[in-house]
Tab-separated table of C-alpha atoms and ligand atoms in Angstrom:
chain	number	residue	atom	x	y	z
A	29	MET	CA	-9.850	11.556	16.305
A	30	THR	CA	-12.289	11.629	19.482
A	31	ILE	CA	-15.870	10.688	19.357
A	32	THR	CA	-18.549	11.227	21.816
A	33	LEU	CA	-22.093	10.041	22.034
A	34	LEU	CA	-24.092	13.423	22.672
A	35	GLY	CA	-27.546	11.789	22.461
A	36	SER	CA	-29.954	8.848	21.067
A	37	TYR	CA	-33.096	7.969	20.680
A	38	ASP	CA	-35.126	4.946	18.651
A	39	GLY	CA	-31.813	4.064	16.690
A	40	VAL	CA	-31.095	7.970	15.738
A	41	GLU	CA	-27.744	8.934	17.198
A	42	LEU	CA	-25.782	12.389	17.751
A	43	ILE	CA	-21.940	11.840	17.649
A	44	ARG	CA	-19.711	14.634	18.280
A	45	HIS	CA	-16.358	14.237	16.275
A	46	GLU	CA	-13.051	16.311	16.905
A	47	LEU	CA	-10.452	15.943	14.359
A	48	LYS	CA	-6.615	17.392	14.803
A	49	ARG	CA	-5.291	19.162	11.676
A	50	TYR	CA	-5.276	16.777	8.811
A	51	GLY	CA	-7.168	13.983	10.543
A	52	LEU	CA	-9.365	12.072	8.503
A	53	MET	CA	-12.541	10.343	8.883
A	54	GLY	CA	-14.004	8.034	6.177
A	55	PHE	CA	-17.364	6.190	5.488
A	56	ASN	CA	-18.511	3.825	3.060
A	57	PRO	CA	-22.193	3.284	1.718
A	58	PRO	CA	-24.407	1.864	4.393
A	59	ALA	CA	-25.653	-1.625	4.120
A	60	ALA	CA	-29.273	-0.404	4.719
A	61	PRO	CA	-30.467	1.438	1.585
A	62	ASP	CA	-32.547	4.298	3.628
A	63	VAL	CA	-30.151	5.485	6.070
A	64	PHE	CA	-30.166	9.438	6.884
A	65	GLU	CA	-26.773	10.833	7.602
A	66	GLY	CA	-25.598	14.391	8.159
A	67	ILE	CA	-22.985	16.533	9.291
A	68	ILE	CA	-23.013	20.018	11.086
A	69	LEU	CA	-19.562	21.641	11.312
A	70	THR	CA	-19.371	23.590	14.785
A	71	SER	CA	-15.639	24.656	14.515
A	72	GLY	CA	-12.670	24.393	11.822
A	73	VAL	CA	-12.555	23.706	8.130
A	74	LEU	CA	-13.346	20.407	6.718
A	75	ARG	CA	-12.313	19.364	3.154
A	76	ILE	CA	-15.099	16.786	2.360
A	77	THR	CA	-14.576	14.412	-0.973
A	78	TYR	CA	-17.619	12.450	-2.125
A	79	GLY	CA	-16.447	10.069	-5.085
A	80	ASP	CA	-14.363	12.435	-6.935
A	81	HIS	CA	-15.992	15.807	-5.857
A	82	THR	CA	-14.469	17.687	-3.434
A	83	GLU	CA	-16.002	20.806	-1.383
A	84	ILE	CA	-14.277	23.006	1.529
A	85	LEU	CA	-16.685	23.545	4.611
A	86	GLY	CA	-16.444	26.222	6.984
A	87	PRO	CA	-18.396	26.695	10.666
A	88	GLY	CA	-22.145	26.609	10.408
A	89	SER	CA	-21.946	24.355	7.166
A	90	VAL	CA	-24.442	21.435	6.978
A	91	VAL	CA	-24.486	18.339	4.863
A	92	SER	CA	-26.966	15.902	4.472
A	93	MET	CA	-27.100	12.530	2.641
A	94	VAL	CA	-29.983	10.147	1.967
A	95	PRO	CA	-28.575	7.711	1.483
A	96	VAL	CA	-24.707	7.696	1.236
A	97	GLN	CA	-24.126	6.430	-2.511
A	98	GLU	CA	-20.397	6.213	-2.544
A	99	ALA	CA	-17.238	6.515	-0.332
A	100	VAL	CA	-17.240	9.951	1.654
A	101	CYS	CA	-13.888	11.207	2.892
A	102	ILE	CA	-13.682	14.028	5.521
A	103	VAL	CA	-10.125	15.747	6.097
A	104	ALA	CA	-9.517	18.440	8.492
A	105	LEU	CA	-7.701	21.305	7.361
A	106	GLU	CA	-7.876	23.118	10.541
A	107	GLN	CA	-8.656	21.575	13.844
A	108	ALA	CA	-12.137	20.816	13.634
A	109	GLU	CA	-15.279	19.777	15.724
A	110	PHE	CA	-18.617	18.631	14.061
A	111	VAL	CA	-21.768	16.822	15.085
A	112	TYR	CA	-22.628	13.573	12.860
A	113	LEU	CA	-26.022	12.671	13.014
A	114	THR	CA	-27.262	8.861	11.631
A	115	SER	CA	-30.652	7.211	11.524
A	116	THR	CA	-28.982	4.174	12.499
A	117	SER	CA	-27.254	2.829	15.666
A	118	ILE	CA	-23.676	2.571	15.108
A	119	PHE	CA	-22.069	4.145	17.856
A	120	LYS	CA	-20.941	1.136	19.981
A	121	SER	CA	-19.187	-0.646	17.044
A	122	TYR	CA	-17.952	2.717	15.882
A	123	LYS	CA	-16.499	3.470	19.382
A	124	GLU	CA	-14.517	0.117	19.590
A	125	TRP	CA	-13.495	0.385	15.904
A	126	VAL	CA	-11.652	3.742	16.793
A	127	GLU	CA	-10.277	2.502	19.917
A	128	LYS	CA	-8.925	-0.947	18.208
A	129	PHE	CA	-7.396	1.175	15.575
A	130	HIS	CA	-5.285	3.508	17.732
A	131	GLN	CA	-4.329	0.526	19.863
A	132	MET	CA	-3.142	-1.391	16.949
A	133	ALA	CA	-1.075	1.900	15.689
A	134	ASN	CA	0.491	2.073	18.898
A	135	GLU	CA	1.587	-1.729	19.110
A	136	ILE	CA	3.442	-1.610	15.719
A	137	ALA	CA	5.218	1.481	16.445
A	138	MET	CA	6.616	-0.042	19.642
A	139	LYS	CA	7.680	-3.328	17.780
A	140	ASP	CA	9.522	-1.209	15.275
A	141	GLY	CA	11.227	0.960	18.044
A	142	TYR	CA	9.392	4.078	16.840
A	143	THR	CA	6.909	6.240	18.680
A	144	ALA	CA	3.257	6.333	17.696
A	145	SER	CA	3.830	9.952	16.587
A	146	HIS	CA	6.173	8.823	14.032
A	147	CYS	CA	3.336	7.025	12.200
A	148	GLU	CA	0.909	9.425	12.688
A	149	ARG	CA	3.359	11.869	11.229
A	150	ILE	CA	3.565	9.680	8.208
A	151	ARG	CA	0.127	9.516	7.555
A	152	LYS	CA	-0.518	13.226	8.266
A	153	TYR	CA	2.045	14.079	5.608
A	154	SER	CA	0.989	11.481	3.338
A	155	VAL	CA	-2.878	12.999	3.403
A	156	MET	CA	-1.408	16.381	2.718
A	157	ILE	CA	0.018	15.081	-0.442
A	158	GLY	CA	-2.877	13.169	-1.238
A	159	CYS	CA	-5.222	16.097	-0.872
A	160	GLN	CA	-2.727	17.921	-3.112
A	161	LEU	CA	-3.375	15.488	-5.798
A	162	ASN	CA	-6.905	15.459	-5.201
A	163	LEU	CA	-7.345	11.655	-4.914
A	164	SER	CA	-10.688	10.287	-4.855
A	165	ALA	CA	-12.630	9.427	-1.460
A	166	HIS	CA	-11.602	6.015	-1.884
A	167	ASP	CA	-7.968	6.622	-2.504
A	168	LEU	CA	-7.511	8.983	0.597
A	169	ILE	CA	-9.121	6.761	2.816
A	170	SER	CA	-6.782	4.105	1.728
A	171	LEU	CA	-4.014	6.275	1.950
A	172	SER	CA	-4.580	7.375	5.379
A	173	CYS	CA	-5.157	3.800	6.947
A	174	GLY	CA	-2.181	2.286	4.737
A	175	ALA	CA	0.072	5.359	5.643
A	176	LEU	CA	-0.532	4.669	9.376
A	177	PHE	CA	-0.240	0.875	9.194
A	178	HIS	CA	2.422	0.833	6.104
A	179	ASP	CA	4.804	-1.078	8.252
A	180	ILE	CA	2.411	-3.527	10.237
A	181	GLY	CA	4.182	-6.692	8.616
A	182	LYS	CA	7.206	-5.908	10.547
A	183	ILE	CA	5.233	-7.599	13.795
A	184	GLN	CA	6.370	-10.997	11.794
A	185	ILE	CA	10.045	-9.964	11.319
A	186	PRO	CA	12.397	-11.252	13.989
A	187	ASP	CA	13.794	-8.786	16.338
A	188	GLU	CA	17.398	-9.401	15.967
A	189	ILE	CA	16.992	-8.583	12.217
A	190	LEU	CA	14.569	-5.501	12.826
A	191	ARG	CA	16.899	-4.003	15.346
A	192	LYS	CA	19.972	-4.900	14.205
A	193	PRO	CA	22.243	-1.818	14.713
A	194	GLY	CA	24.516	-2.418	11.744
A	195	ARG	CA	23.394	-3.024	7.774
A	196	LEU	CA	21.790	-6.294	7.104
A	197	THR	CA	23.204	-9.237	5.171
A	198	PRO	CA	21.719	-9.842	1.771
A	199	GLU	CA	19.863	-12.874	3.545
A	200	GLU	CA	18.660	-10.739	6.508
A	201	PHE	CA	17.570	-8.234	3.902
A	202	ASP	CA	15.300	-10.678	2.000
A	203	ILE	CA	13.702	-11.592	5.020
A	204	MET	CA	13.289	-7.874	6.120
A	205	LYS	CA	11.432	-7.426	2.366
A	206	MET	CA	8.697	-9.825	3.545
A	207	HIS	CA	7.276	-7.216	5.712
A	208	THR	CA	5.437	-5.915	2.642
A	209	ILE	CA	3.658	-9.156	1.778
A	210	TYR	CA	3.141	-9.847	5.743
A	211	GLY	CA	1.545	-6.432	6.095
A	212	ARG	CA	-0.539	-7.008	3.052
A	213	ASP	CA	-1.943	-10.534	4.326
A	214	LEU	CA	-2.508	-9.038	7.956
A	215	MET	CA	-4.411	-6.080	6.636
A	216	ASN	CA	-6.457	-8.507	4.308
A	217	SER	CA	-7.318	-10.716	7.499
A	218	PRO	CA	-10.685	-11.049	8.381
A	219	VAL	CA	-9.639	-10.482	12.005
A	220	HIS	CA	-9.017	-6.686	10.828
A	221	PRO	CA	-12.011	-5.764	8.499
A	222	PHE	CA	-11.426	-2.076	9.079
A	223	LEU	CA	-7.715	-2.250	7.887
A	224	HIS	CA	-8.787	-3.963	4.457
A	225	ILE	CA	-8.832	-0.603	2.604
A	226	GLY	CA	-5.122	-0.115	3.385
A	227	SER	CA	-3.547	-3.265	2.368
A	228	THR	CA	-2.422	-2.540	-0.841
A	229	VAL	CA	-0.632	0.353	0.474
A	230	ALA	CA	1.499	-1.944	2.877
A	231	GLU	CA	2.227	-4.320	-0.146
A	232	GLN	CA	3.441	-1.752	-2.287
A	233	HIS	CA	5.160	1.150	-0.066
A	234	HIS	CA	8.644	-0.261	-1.057
A	235	GLU	CA	8.216	-0.338	-5.081
A	236	ARG	CA	10.174	2.442	-6.704
A	237	TYR	CA	9.253	4.097	-9.858
A	238	ASP	CA	11.952	2.683	-11.974
A	239	GLY	CA	11.197	-1.083	-11.111
A	240	SER	CA	14.175	-1.195	-8.613
A	241	GLY	CA	11.793	-1.737	-5.574
A	242	TYR	CA	10.265	-4.874	-3.966
A	243	PRO	CA	8.428	-7.049	-3.362
A	244	TYR	CA	7.503	-7.399	-7.193
A	245	GLY	CA	9.639	-4.567	-8.970
A	246	LEU	CA	6.448	-2.861	-10.456
A	247	LYS	CA	7.160	0.453	-12.362
A	248	GLY	CA	5.682	3.739	-12.963
A	249	GLU	CA	1.873	3.931	-12.541
A	250	GLU	CA	1.514	0.407	-12.321
A	251	ILE	CA	2.270	1.299	-8.750
A	252	TYR	CA	-0.832	2.315	-6.760
A	253	LEU	CA	-0.784	6.070	-6.296
A	254	PRO	CA	-1.434	6.383	-2.711
A	255	ALA	CA	1.622	3.489	-2.300
A	256	ALA	CA	3.767	5.624	-4.342
A	257	ILE	CA	3.055	8.676	-1.776
A	258	VAL	CA	3.932	6.719	1.290
A	259	ALA	CA	7.156	5.828	-0.646
A	260	VAL	CA	8.207	9.474	-0.574
A	261	VAL	CA	7.094	10.173	2.900
A	262	ASP	CA	8.600	7.287	4.181
A	263	SER	CA	12.084	7.765	2.273
A	264	TYR	CA	11.868	11.638	3.575
A	265	ASP	CA	11.335	10.597	7.165
A	266	ALA	CA	13.917	8.116	7.347
A	267	MET	CA	16.652	10.650	5.850
A	268	THR	CA	15.766	12.927	8.414
A	269	SER	CA	15.574	10.867	11.259
A	270	ASN	CA	18.455	9.398	13.521
A	271	ARG	CA	19.348	5.936	12.401
A	272	PRO	CA	22.070	3.729	13.794
A	273	TYR	CA	24.328	3.635	10.676
A	274	GLN	CA	23.793	7.355	9.259
A	275	ARG	CA	23.691	10.977	10.403
A	276	PRO	CA	20.477	12.684	9.669
A	277	LYS	CA	20.143	14.746	6.672
A	278	SER	CA	18.888	18.116	7.133
A	279	LYS	CA	15.421	19.023	5.697
A	280	ARG	CA	16.828	21.093	3.059
A	281	GLU	CA	19.302	18.177	1.832
A	282	ALA	CA	16.437	15.617	2.066
A	283	ILE	CA	14.294	17.738	-0.142
A	284	GLU	CA	16.800	18.170	-2.700
A	285	GLU	CA	17.464	14.365	-2.601
A	286	ILE	CA	13.863	13.680	-3.363
A	287	ARG	CA	13.974	16.281	-6.159
A	288	THR	CA	16.970	14.614	-7.655
A	289	LEU	CA	15.606	11.188	-7.576
A	290	ARG	CA	12.020	12.359	-9.368
A	291	GLY	CA	11.040	10.090	-12.208
A	292	LYS	CA	13.763	7.765	-10.867
A	293	LEU	CA	12.978	6.380	-7.622
A	294	TYR	CA	9.767	8.706	-6.982
A	295	ASP	CA	6.816	9.357	-9.273
A	296	PRO	CA	6.976	12.801	-10.453
A	297	ARG	CA	3.513	13.629	-9.800
A	298	VAL	CA	3.965	12.894	-6.019
A	299	VAL	CA	7.377	14.549	-6.073
A	300	ASP	CA	5.535	17.481	-7.411
A	301	ALA	CA	2.987	17.686	-4.781
A	302	PHE	CA	5.437	16.947	-2.035
A	303	LEU	CA	7.548	20.051	-2.972
A	304	LYS	CA	4.123	22.064	-2.834
A	305	VAL	CA	3.496	20.778	0.704
A	306	VAL	CA	6.791	19.728	2.593
A	307	ASP	CA	7.334	23.594	3.702
A	308	THR	CA	4.284	23.130	5.792
A	309	PHE	CA	5.094	19.670	7.274
A	310	GLU	CA	6.235	21.160	10.551
A	311	ASP	CA	3.321	23.638	10.872
A	312	THR	CA	0.783	20.943	11.211
B	13	LIG	FE1	8.493	-0.584	5.273
Protein backbone atom coordinates (compact mmCIF):
# COMPACT_ATOMS: atom_id res chain seq x y z
CA MET A 1 0.00 0.00 0.00
CA THR A 2 1.30 3.46 -0.90
CA ILE A 3 -0.11 6.59 0.77
CA THR A 4 0.43 10.23 -0.16
CA LEU A 5 -0.83 13.37 1.63
CA LEU A 6 -2.63 15.42 -1.03
CA GLY A 7 -3.61 18.32 1.22
CA SER A 8 -4.42 19.31 4.78
CA TYR A 9 -5.95 22.27 6.60
CA ASP A 10 -7.04 22.77 10.19
CA GLY A 11 -6.85 19.06 11.03
CA VAL A 12 -8.64 17.91 7.86
CA GLU A 13 -6.54 15.63 5.62
CA LEU A 14 -6.88 14.22 2.10
CA ILE A 15 -4.77 11.07 1.70
CA ARG A 16 -4.35 9.21 -1.58
CA HIS A 17 -4.11 5.41 -1.28
CA GLU A 18 -2.85 3.02 -3.92
CA LEU A 19 -3.62 -0.65 -3.31
CA LYS A 20 -2.35 -3.52 -5.45
CA ARG A 21 -4.74 -6.37 -6.25
CA TYR A 22 -5.74 -8.01 -2.94
CA GLY A 23 -3.98 -5.26 -1.00
CA LEU A 24 -5.90 -4.48 2.19
CA MET A 25 -6.55 -1.45 4.37
CA GLY A 26 -8.27 -1.81 7.71
CA PHE A 27 -9.35 0.72 10.27
CA ASN A 28 -10.97 0.64 13.65
CA PRO A 29 -13.39 3.11 15.27
CA PRO A 30 -11.57 6.36 16.16
CA ALA A 31 -10.95 7.33 19.78
CA ALA A 32 -12.82 10.63 19.24
CA PRO A 33 -16.61 10.25 18.77
CA ASP A 34 -17.20 12.92 16.10
CA VAL A 35 -14.58 12.15 13.43
CA PHE A 36 -15.76 12.28 9.81
CA GLU A 37 -14.14 9.81 7.42
CA GLY A 38 -14.84 9.25 3.74
CA ILE A 39 -13.54 7.48 0.67
CA ILE A 40 -13.74 8.53 -2.99
CA LEU A 41 -12.73 5.71 -5.33
CA THR A 42 -10.97 7.07 -8.42
CA SER A 43 -9.99 3.78 -10.11
CA GLY A 44 -10.19 0.02 -9.62
CA VAL A 45 -12.62 -2.12 -7.63
CA LEU A 46 -12.87 -2.22 -3.83
CA ARG A 47 -14.59 -4.75 -1.60
CA ILE A 48 -15.53 -2.94 1.61
CA THR A 49 -16.70 -4.77 4.75
CA TYR A 50 -18.17 -2.97 7.80
CA GLY A 51 -18.65 -5.49 10.60
CA ASP A 52 -20.40 -8.36 8.76
CA HIS A 53 -21.75 -6.32 5.81
CA THR A 54 -19.90 -6.29 2.45
CA GLU A 55 -20.28 -4.07 -0.65
CA ILE A 56 -18.40 -3.92 -3.96
CA LEU A 57 -17.48 -0.41 -5.14
CA GLY A 58 -16.46 0.79 -8.62
CA PRO A 59 -14.80 4.03 -9.81
CA GLY A 60 -16.69 7.16 -8.72
CA SER A 61 -18.14 5.52 -5.61
CA VAL A 62 -18.25 7.63 -2.46
CA VAL A 63 -18.51 6.27 1.08
CA SER A 64 -18.85 8.56 4.11
CA MET A 65 -18.79 7.50 7.73
CA VAL A 66 -19.68 9.72 10.72
CA PRO A 67 -18.35 8.29 12.95
CA VAL A 68 -16.97 4.83 12.14
CA GLN A 69 -18.82 2.55 14.57
CA GLU A 70 -17.09 -0.78 13.96
CA ALA A 71 -14.08 -2.24 12.13
CA VAL A 72 -13.91 -1.47 8.41
CA CYS A 73 -11.87 -3.54 5.97
CA ILE A 74 -11.13 -2.55 2.37
CA VAL A 75 -9.73 -5.10 -0.11
CA ALA A 76 -8.76 -4.13 -3.67
CA LEU A 77 -10.28 -6.71 -6.04
CA GLU A 78 -8.53 -4.88 -8.87
CA GLN A 79 -5.59 -2.51 -8.43
CA ALA A 80 -7.21 0.60 -6.98
CA GLU A 81 -6.63 4.25 -6.16
CA PHE A 82 -8.82 6.15 -3.74
CA VAL A 83 -8.79 9.35 -1.74
CA TYR A 84 -9.40 9.00 1.98
CA LEU A 85 -10.73 12.09 3.73
CA THR A 86 -10.53 12.46 7.52
CA SER A 87 -11.38 15.33 9.85
CA THR A 88 -8.53 14.44 12.19
CA SER A 89 -4.73 14.58 11.66
CA ILE A 90 -3.45 11.04 11.28
CA PHE A 91 -1.12 11.09 8.27
CA LYS A 92 2.21 11.40 10.12
CA SER A 93 1.63 8.46 12.49
CA TYR A 94 -0.15 6.50 9.74
CA LYS A 95 2.82 6.88 7.36
CA GLU A 96 5.26 5.77 10.09
CA TRP A 97 3.01 2.78 10.82
CA VAL A 98 2.90 1.69 7.16
CA GLU A 99 6.69 2.04 6.80
CA LYS A 100 7.37 0.09 10.02
CA PHE A 101 4.96 -2.62 8.90
CA HIS A 102 6.79 -3.11 5.57
CA GLN A 103 10.22 -2.93 7.20
CA MET A 104 9.30 -5.66 9.71
CA ALA A 105 7.90 -7.91 6.98
CA ASN A 106 11.23 -7.63 5.13
CA GLU A 107 13.28 -8.35 8.27
CA ILE A 108 11.36 -11.57 8.98
CA ALA A 109 11.62 -12.76 5.40
CA MET A 110 15.42 -12.28 5.44
CA LYS A 111 15.79 -14.18 8.72
CA ASP A 112 13.86 -17.13 7.36
CA GLY A 113 15.85 -17.21 4.10
CA TYR A 114 12.74 -16.27 2.13
CA THR A 115 12.02 -13.16 0.17
CA ALA A 116 9.50 -10.49 1.14
CA SER A 117 7.45 -11.57 -1.87
CA HIS A 118 6.98 -15.04 -0.28
CA CYS A 119 5.34 -13.51 2.82
CA GLU A 120 3.26 -11.17 0.68
CA ARG A 121 2.13 -14.17 -1.45
CA ILE A 122 0.94 -16.05 1.66
CA ARG A 123 -0.90 -12.90 2.77
CA LYS A 124 -2.57 -12.35 -0.58
CA TYR A 125 -3.73 -15.96 -1.09
CA SER A 126 -5.04 -16.02 2.51
CA VAL A 127 -7.05 -12.82 1.91
CA MET A 128 -8.49 -14.35 -1.30
CA ILE A 129 -9.76 -17.32 0.75
CA GLY A 130 -10.96 -15.01 3.57
CA CYS A 131 -13.05 -13.00 1.06
CA GLN A 132 -14.46 -16.25 -0.35
CA LEU A 133 -15.49 -17.24 3.20
CA ASN A 134 -17.03 -13.79 3.85
CA LEU A 135 -15.05 -13.18 7.01
CA SER A 136 -16.02 -10.16 9.13
CA ALA A 137 -13.96 -6.97 8.82
CA HIS A 138 -12.16 -7.73 12.08
CA ASP A 139 -11.25 -11.27 11.01
CA LEU A 140 -10.09 -10.13 7.54
CA ILE A 141 -7.74 -7.55 9.08
CA SER A 142 -6.51 -10.17 11.56
CA LEU A 143 -5.98 -12.63 8.69
CA SER A 144 -4.02 -10.18 6.53
CA CYS A 145 -1.74 -9.05 9.38
CA GLY A 146 -1.39 -12.57 10.81
CA ALA A 147 -0.64 -14.15 7.42
CA LEU A 148 2.10 -11.60 6.64
CA PHE A 149 3.75 -12.06 10.05
CA HIS A 150 2.81 -15.71 10.80
CA ASP A 151 6.46 -16.79 11.17
CA ILE A 152 7.67 -13.67 13.04
CA GLY A 153 8.54 -15.92 16.02
CA LYS A 154 11.32 -17.54 13.96
CA ILE A 155 13.37 -14.42 14.78
CA GLN A 156 13.97 -16.10 18.16
CA ILE A 157 14.92 -19.55 16.75
CA PRO A 158 18.70 -20.18 16.42
CA ASP A 159 19.97 -20.03 12.82
CA GLU A 160 21.55 -23.51 13.03
CA ILE A 161 18.05 -24.97 13.53
CA LEU A 162 16.18 -22.60 11.25
CA ARG A 163 18.54 -23.09 8.32
CA LYS A 164 19.53 -26.74 8.92
CA PRO A 165 19.61 -28.41 5.50
CA GLY A 166 18.45 -31.87 6.68
CA ARG A 167 15.52 -32.96 8.84
CA LEU A 168 15.39 -31.71 12.42
CA THR A 169 15.97 -34.03 15.38
CA PRO A 170 12.97 -34.35 17.79
CA GLU A 171 14.74 -31.97 20.22
CA GLU A 172 15.38 -29.41 17.48
CA PHE A 173 11.77 -29.72 16.31
CA ASP A 174 10.54 -28.99 19.85
CA ILE A 175 12.55 -25.75 19.74
CA MET A 176 11.22 -24.95 16.24
CA LYS A 177 7.61 -25.40 17.44
CA MET A 178 8.17 -22.55 19.89
CA HIS A 179 8.07 -20.04 16.99
CA THR A 180 4.26 -20.04 17.35
CA ILE A 181 4.38 -18.94 21.00
CA TYR A 182 7.25 -16.50 20.40
CA GLY A 183 5.28 -15.07 17.46
CA ARG A 184 2.13 -14.54 19.52
CA ASP A 185 4.12 -12.82 22.27
CA LEU A 186 6.06 -10.58 19.86
CA MET A 187 2.84 -9.52 18.12
CA ASN A 188 1.13 -8.83 21.45
CA SER A 189 4.10 -6.79 22.70
CA PRO A 190 3.37 -3.12 23.47
CA VAL A 191 6.37 -2.31 21.23
CA HIS A 192 4.28 -3.34 18.18
CA PRO A 193 0.72 -2.14 18.86
CA PHE A 194 -0.11 -2.39 15.14
CA LEU A 195 0.52 -6.17 15.16
CA HIS A 196 -1.80 -7.19 18.03
CA ILE A 197 -4.68 -8.02 15.74
CA GLY A 198 -2.72 -10.83 14.00
CA SER A 199 -1.26 -12.54 17.09
CA THR A 200 -3.74 -15.46 17.27
CA VAL A 201 -2.94 -16.38 13.67
CA ALA A 202 0.78 -16.55 14.48
CA GLU A 203 -0.01 -18.66 17.54
CA GLN A 204 -2.33 -21.16 15.81
CA HIS A 205 -1.10 -21.47 12.20
CA HIS A 206 0.40 -24.95 12.87
CA GLU A 207 -2.72 -26.32 14.59
CA ARG A 208 -4.42 -29.03 12.53
CA TYR A 209 -8.12 -29.89 12.20
CA ASP A 210 -7.71 -33.42 13.63
CA GLY A 211 -5.81 -32.15 16.69
CA SER A 212 -2.41 -33.35 15.45
CA GLY A 213 -0.90 -29.85 15.23
CA TYR A 214 0.97 -27.63 17.69
CA PRO A 215 1.44 -25.85 20.08
CA TYR A 216 -1.82 -26.89 21.81
CA GLY A 217 -3.34 -29.70 19.69
CA LEU A 218 -6.55 -27.65 19.15
CA LYS A 219 -9.23 -29.44 17.09
CA GLY A 220 -11.86 -28.54 14.48
CA GLU A 221 -13.54 -25.19 15.07
CA GLU A 222 -11.54 -24.57 18.25
CA ILE A 223 -8.93 -23.27 15.79
CA TYR A 224 -9.37 -19.59 14.89
CA LEU A 225 -10.63 -19.58 11.27
CA PRO A 226 -8.05 -17.06 9.94
CA ALA A 227 -5.31 -19.32 11.41
CA ALA A 228 -6.89 -22.37 9.70
CA ILE A 229 -6.73 -20.43 6.41
CA VAL A 230 -3.02 -19.62 6.84
CA ALA A 231 -2.42 -23.33 7.68
CA VAL A 232 -3.70 -24.36 4.23
CA VAL A 233 -1.94 -21.59 2.29
CA ASP A 234 1.37 -22.08 4.15
CA SER A 235 1.21 -25.86 3.52
CA TYR A 236 0.38 -25.35 -0.16
CA ASP A 237 3.27 -22.89 -0.51
CA ALA A 238 5.70 -25.28 1.26
CA MET A 239 4.58 -28.19 -0.98
CA THR A 240 5.19 -26.21 -4.18
CA SER A 241 8.45 -24.51 -3.06
CA ASN A 242 12.02 -25.72 -3.38
CA ARG A 243 13.07 -27.02 0.03
CA PRO A 244 16.47 -28.57 0.86
CA TYR A 245 14.98 -32.01 1.71
CA GLN A 246 12.21 -32.43 -0.88
CA ARG A 247 11.51 -31.85 -4.55
CA PRO A 248 8.68 -29.36 -5.09
CA LYS A 249 5.27 -30.82 -5.97
CA SER A 250 3.50 -29.56 -9.07
CA LYS A 251 0.55 -27.25 -8.48
CA ARG A 252 -1.85 -30.11 -9.39
CA GLU A 253 -0.16 -32.57 -6.98
CA ALA A 254 -0.28 -30.03 -4.15
CA ILE A 255 -3.97 -29.24 -4.77
CA GLU A 256 -4.77 -32.99 -4.75
CA GLU A 257 -2.89 -33.46 -1.48
CA ILE A 258 -4.81 -30.58 0.16
CA ARG A 259 -8.07 -32.06 -1.16
CA THR A 260 -7.18 -35.50 0.29
CA LEU A 261 -6.45 -33.94 3.68
CA ARG A 262 -9.80 -32.08 3.81
CA GLY A 263 -11.40 -32.76 7.20
CA LYS A 264 -8.18 -34.48 8.37
CA LEU A 265 -5.42 -31.88 8.66
CA TYR A 266 -7.40 -29.00 7.16
CA ASP A 267 -10.73 -27.35 7.94
CA PRO A 268 -13.26 -28.45 5.24
CA ARG A 269 -14.65 -24.89 4.94
CA VAL A 270 -11.16 -23.59 4.16
CA VAL A 271 -10.32 -26.38 1.70
CA ASP A 272 -13.60 -25.77 -0.19
CA ALA A 273 -12.84 -22.03 -0.45
CA PHE A 274 -9.19 -22.77 -1.39
CA LEU A 275 -10.33 -25.07 -4.23
CA LYS A 276 -12.58 -22.29 -5.58
CA VAL A 277 -9.80 -19.67 -5.76
CA VAL A 278 -6.54 -21.60 -6.19
CA ASP A 279 -6.66 -21.45 -9.99
CA THR A 280 -6.55 -17.64 -9.80
CA PHE A 281 -3.60 -17.48 -7.36
CA GLU A 282 -0.95 -16.85 -10.01
CA ASP A 283 -3.06 -14.32 -11.90
CA THR A 284 -2.93 -11.86 -8.99
FE1 LIG B 1 5.30 -21.43 10.93
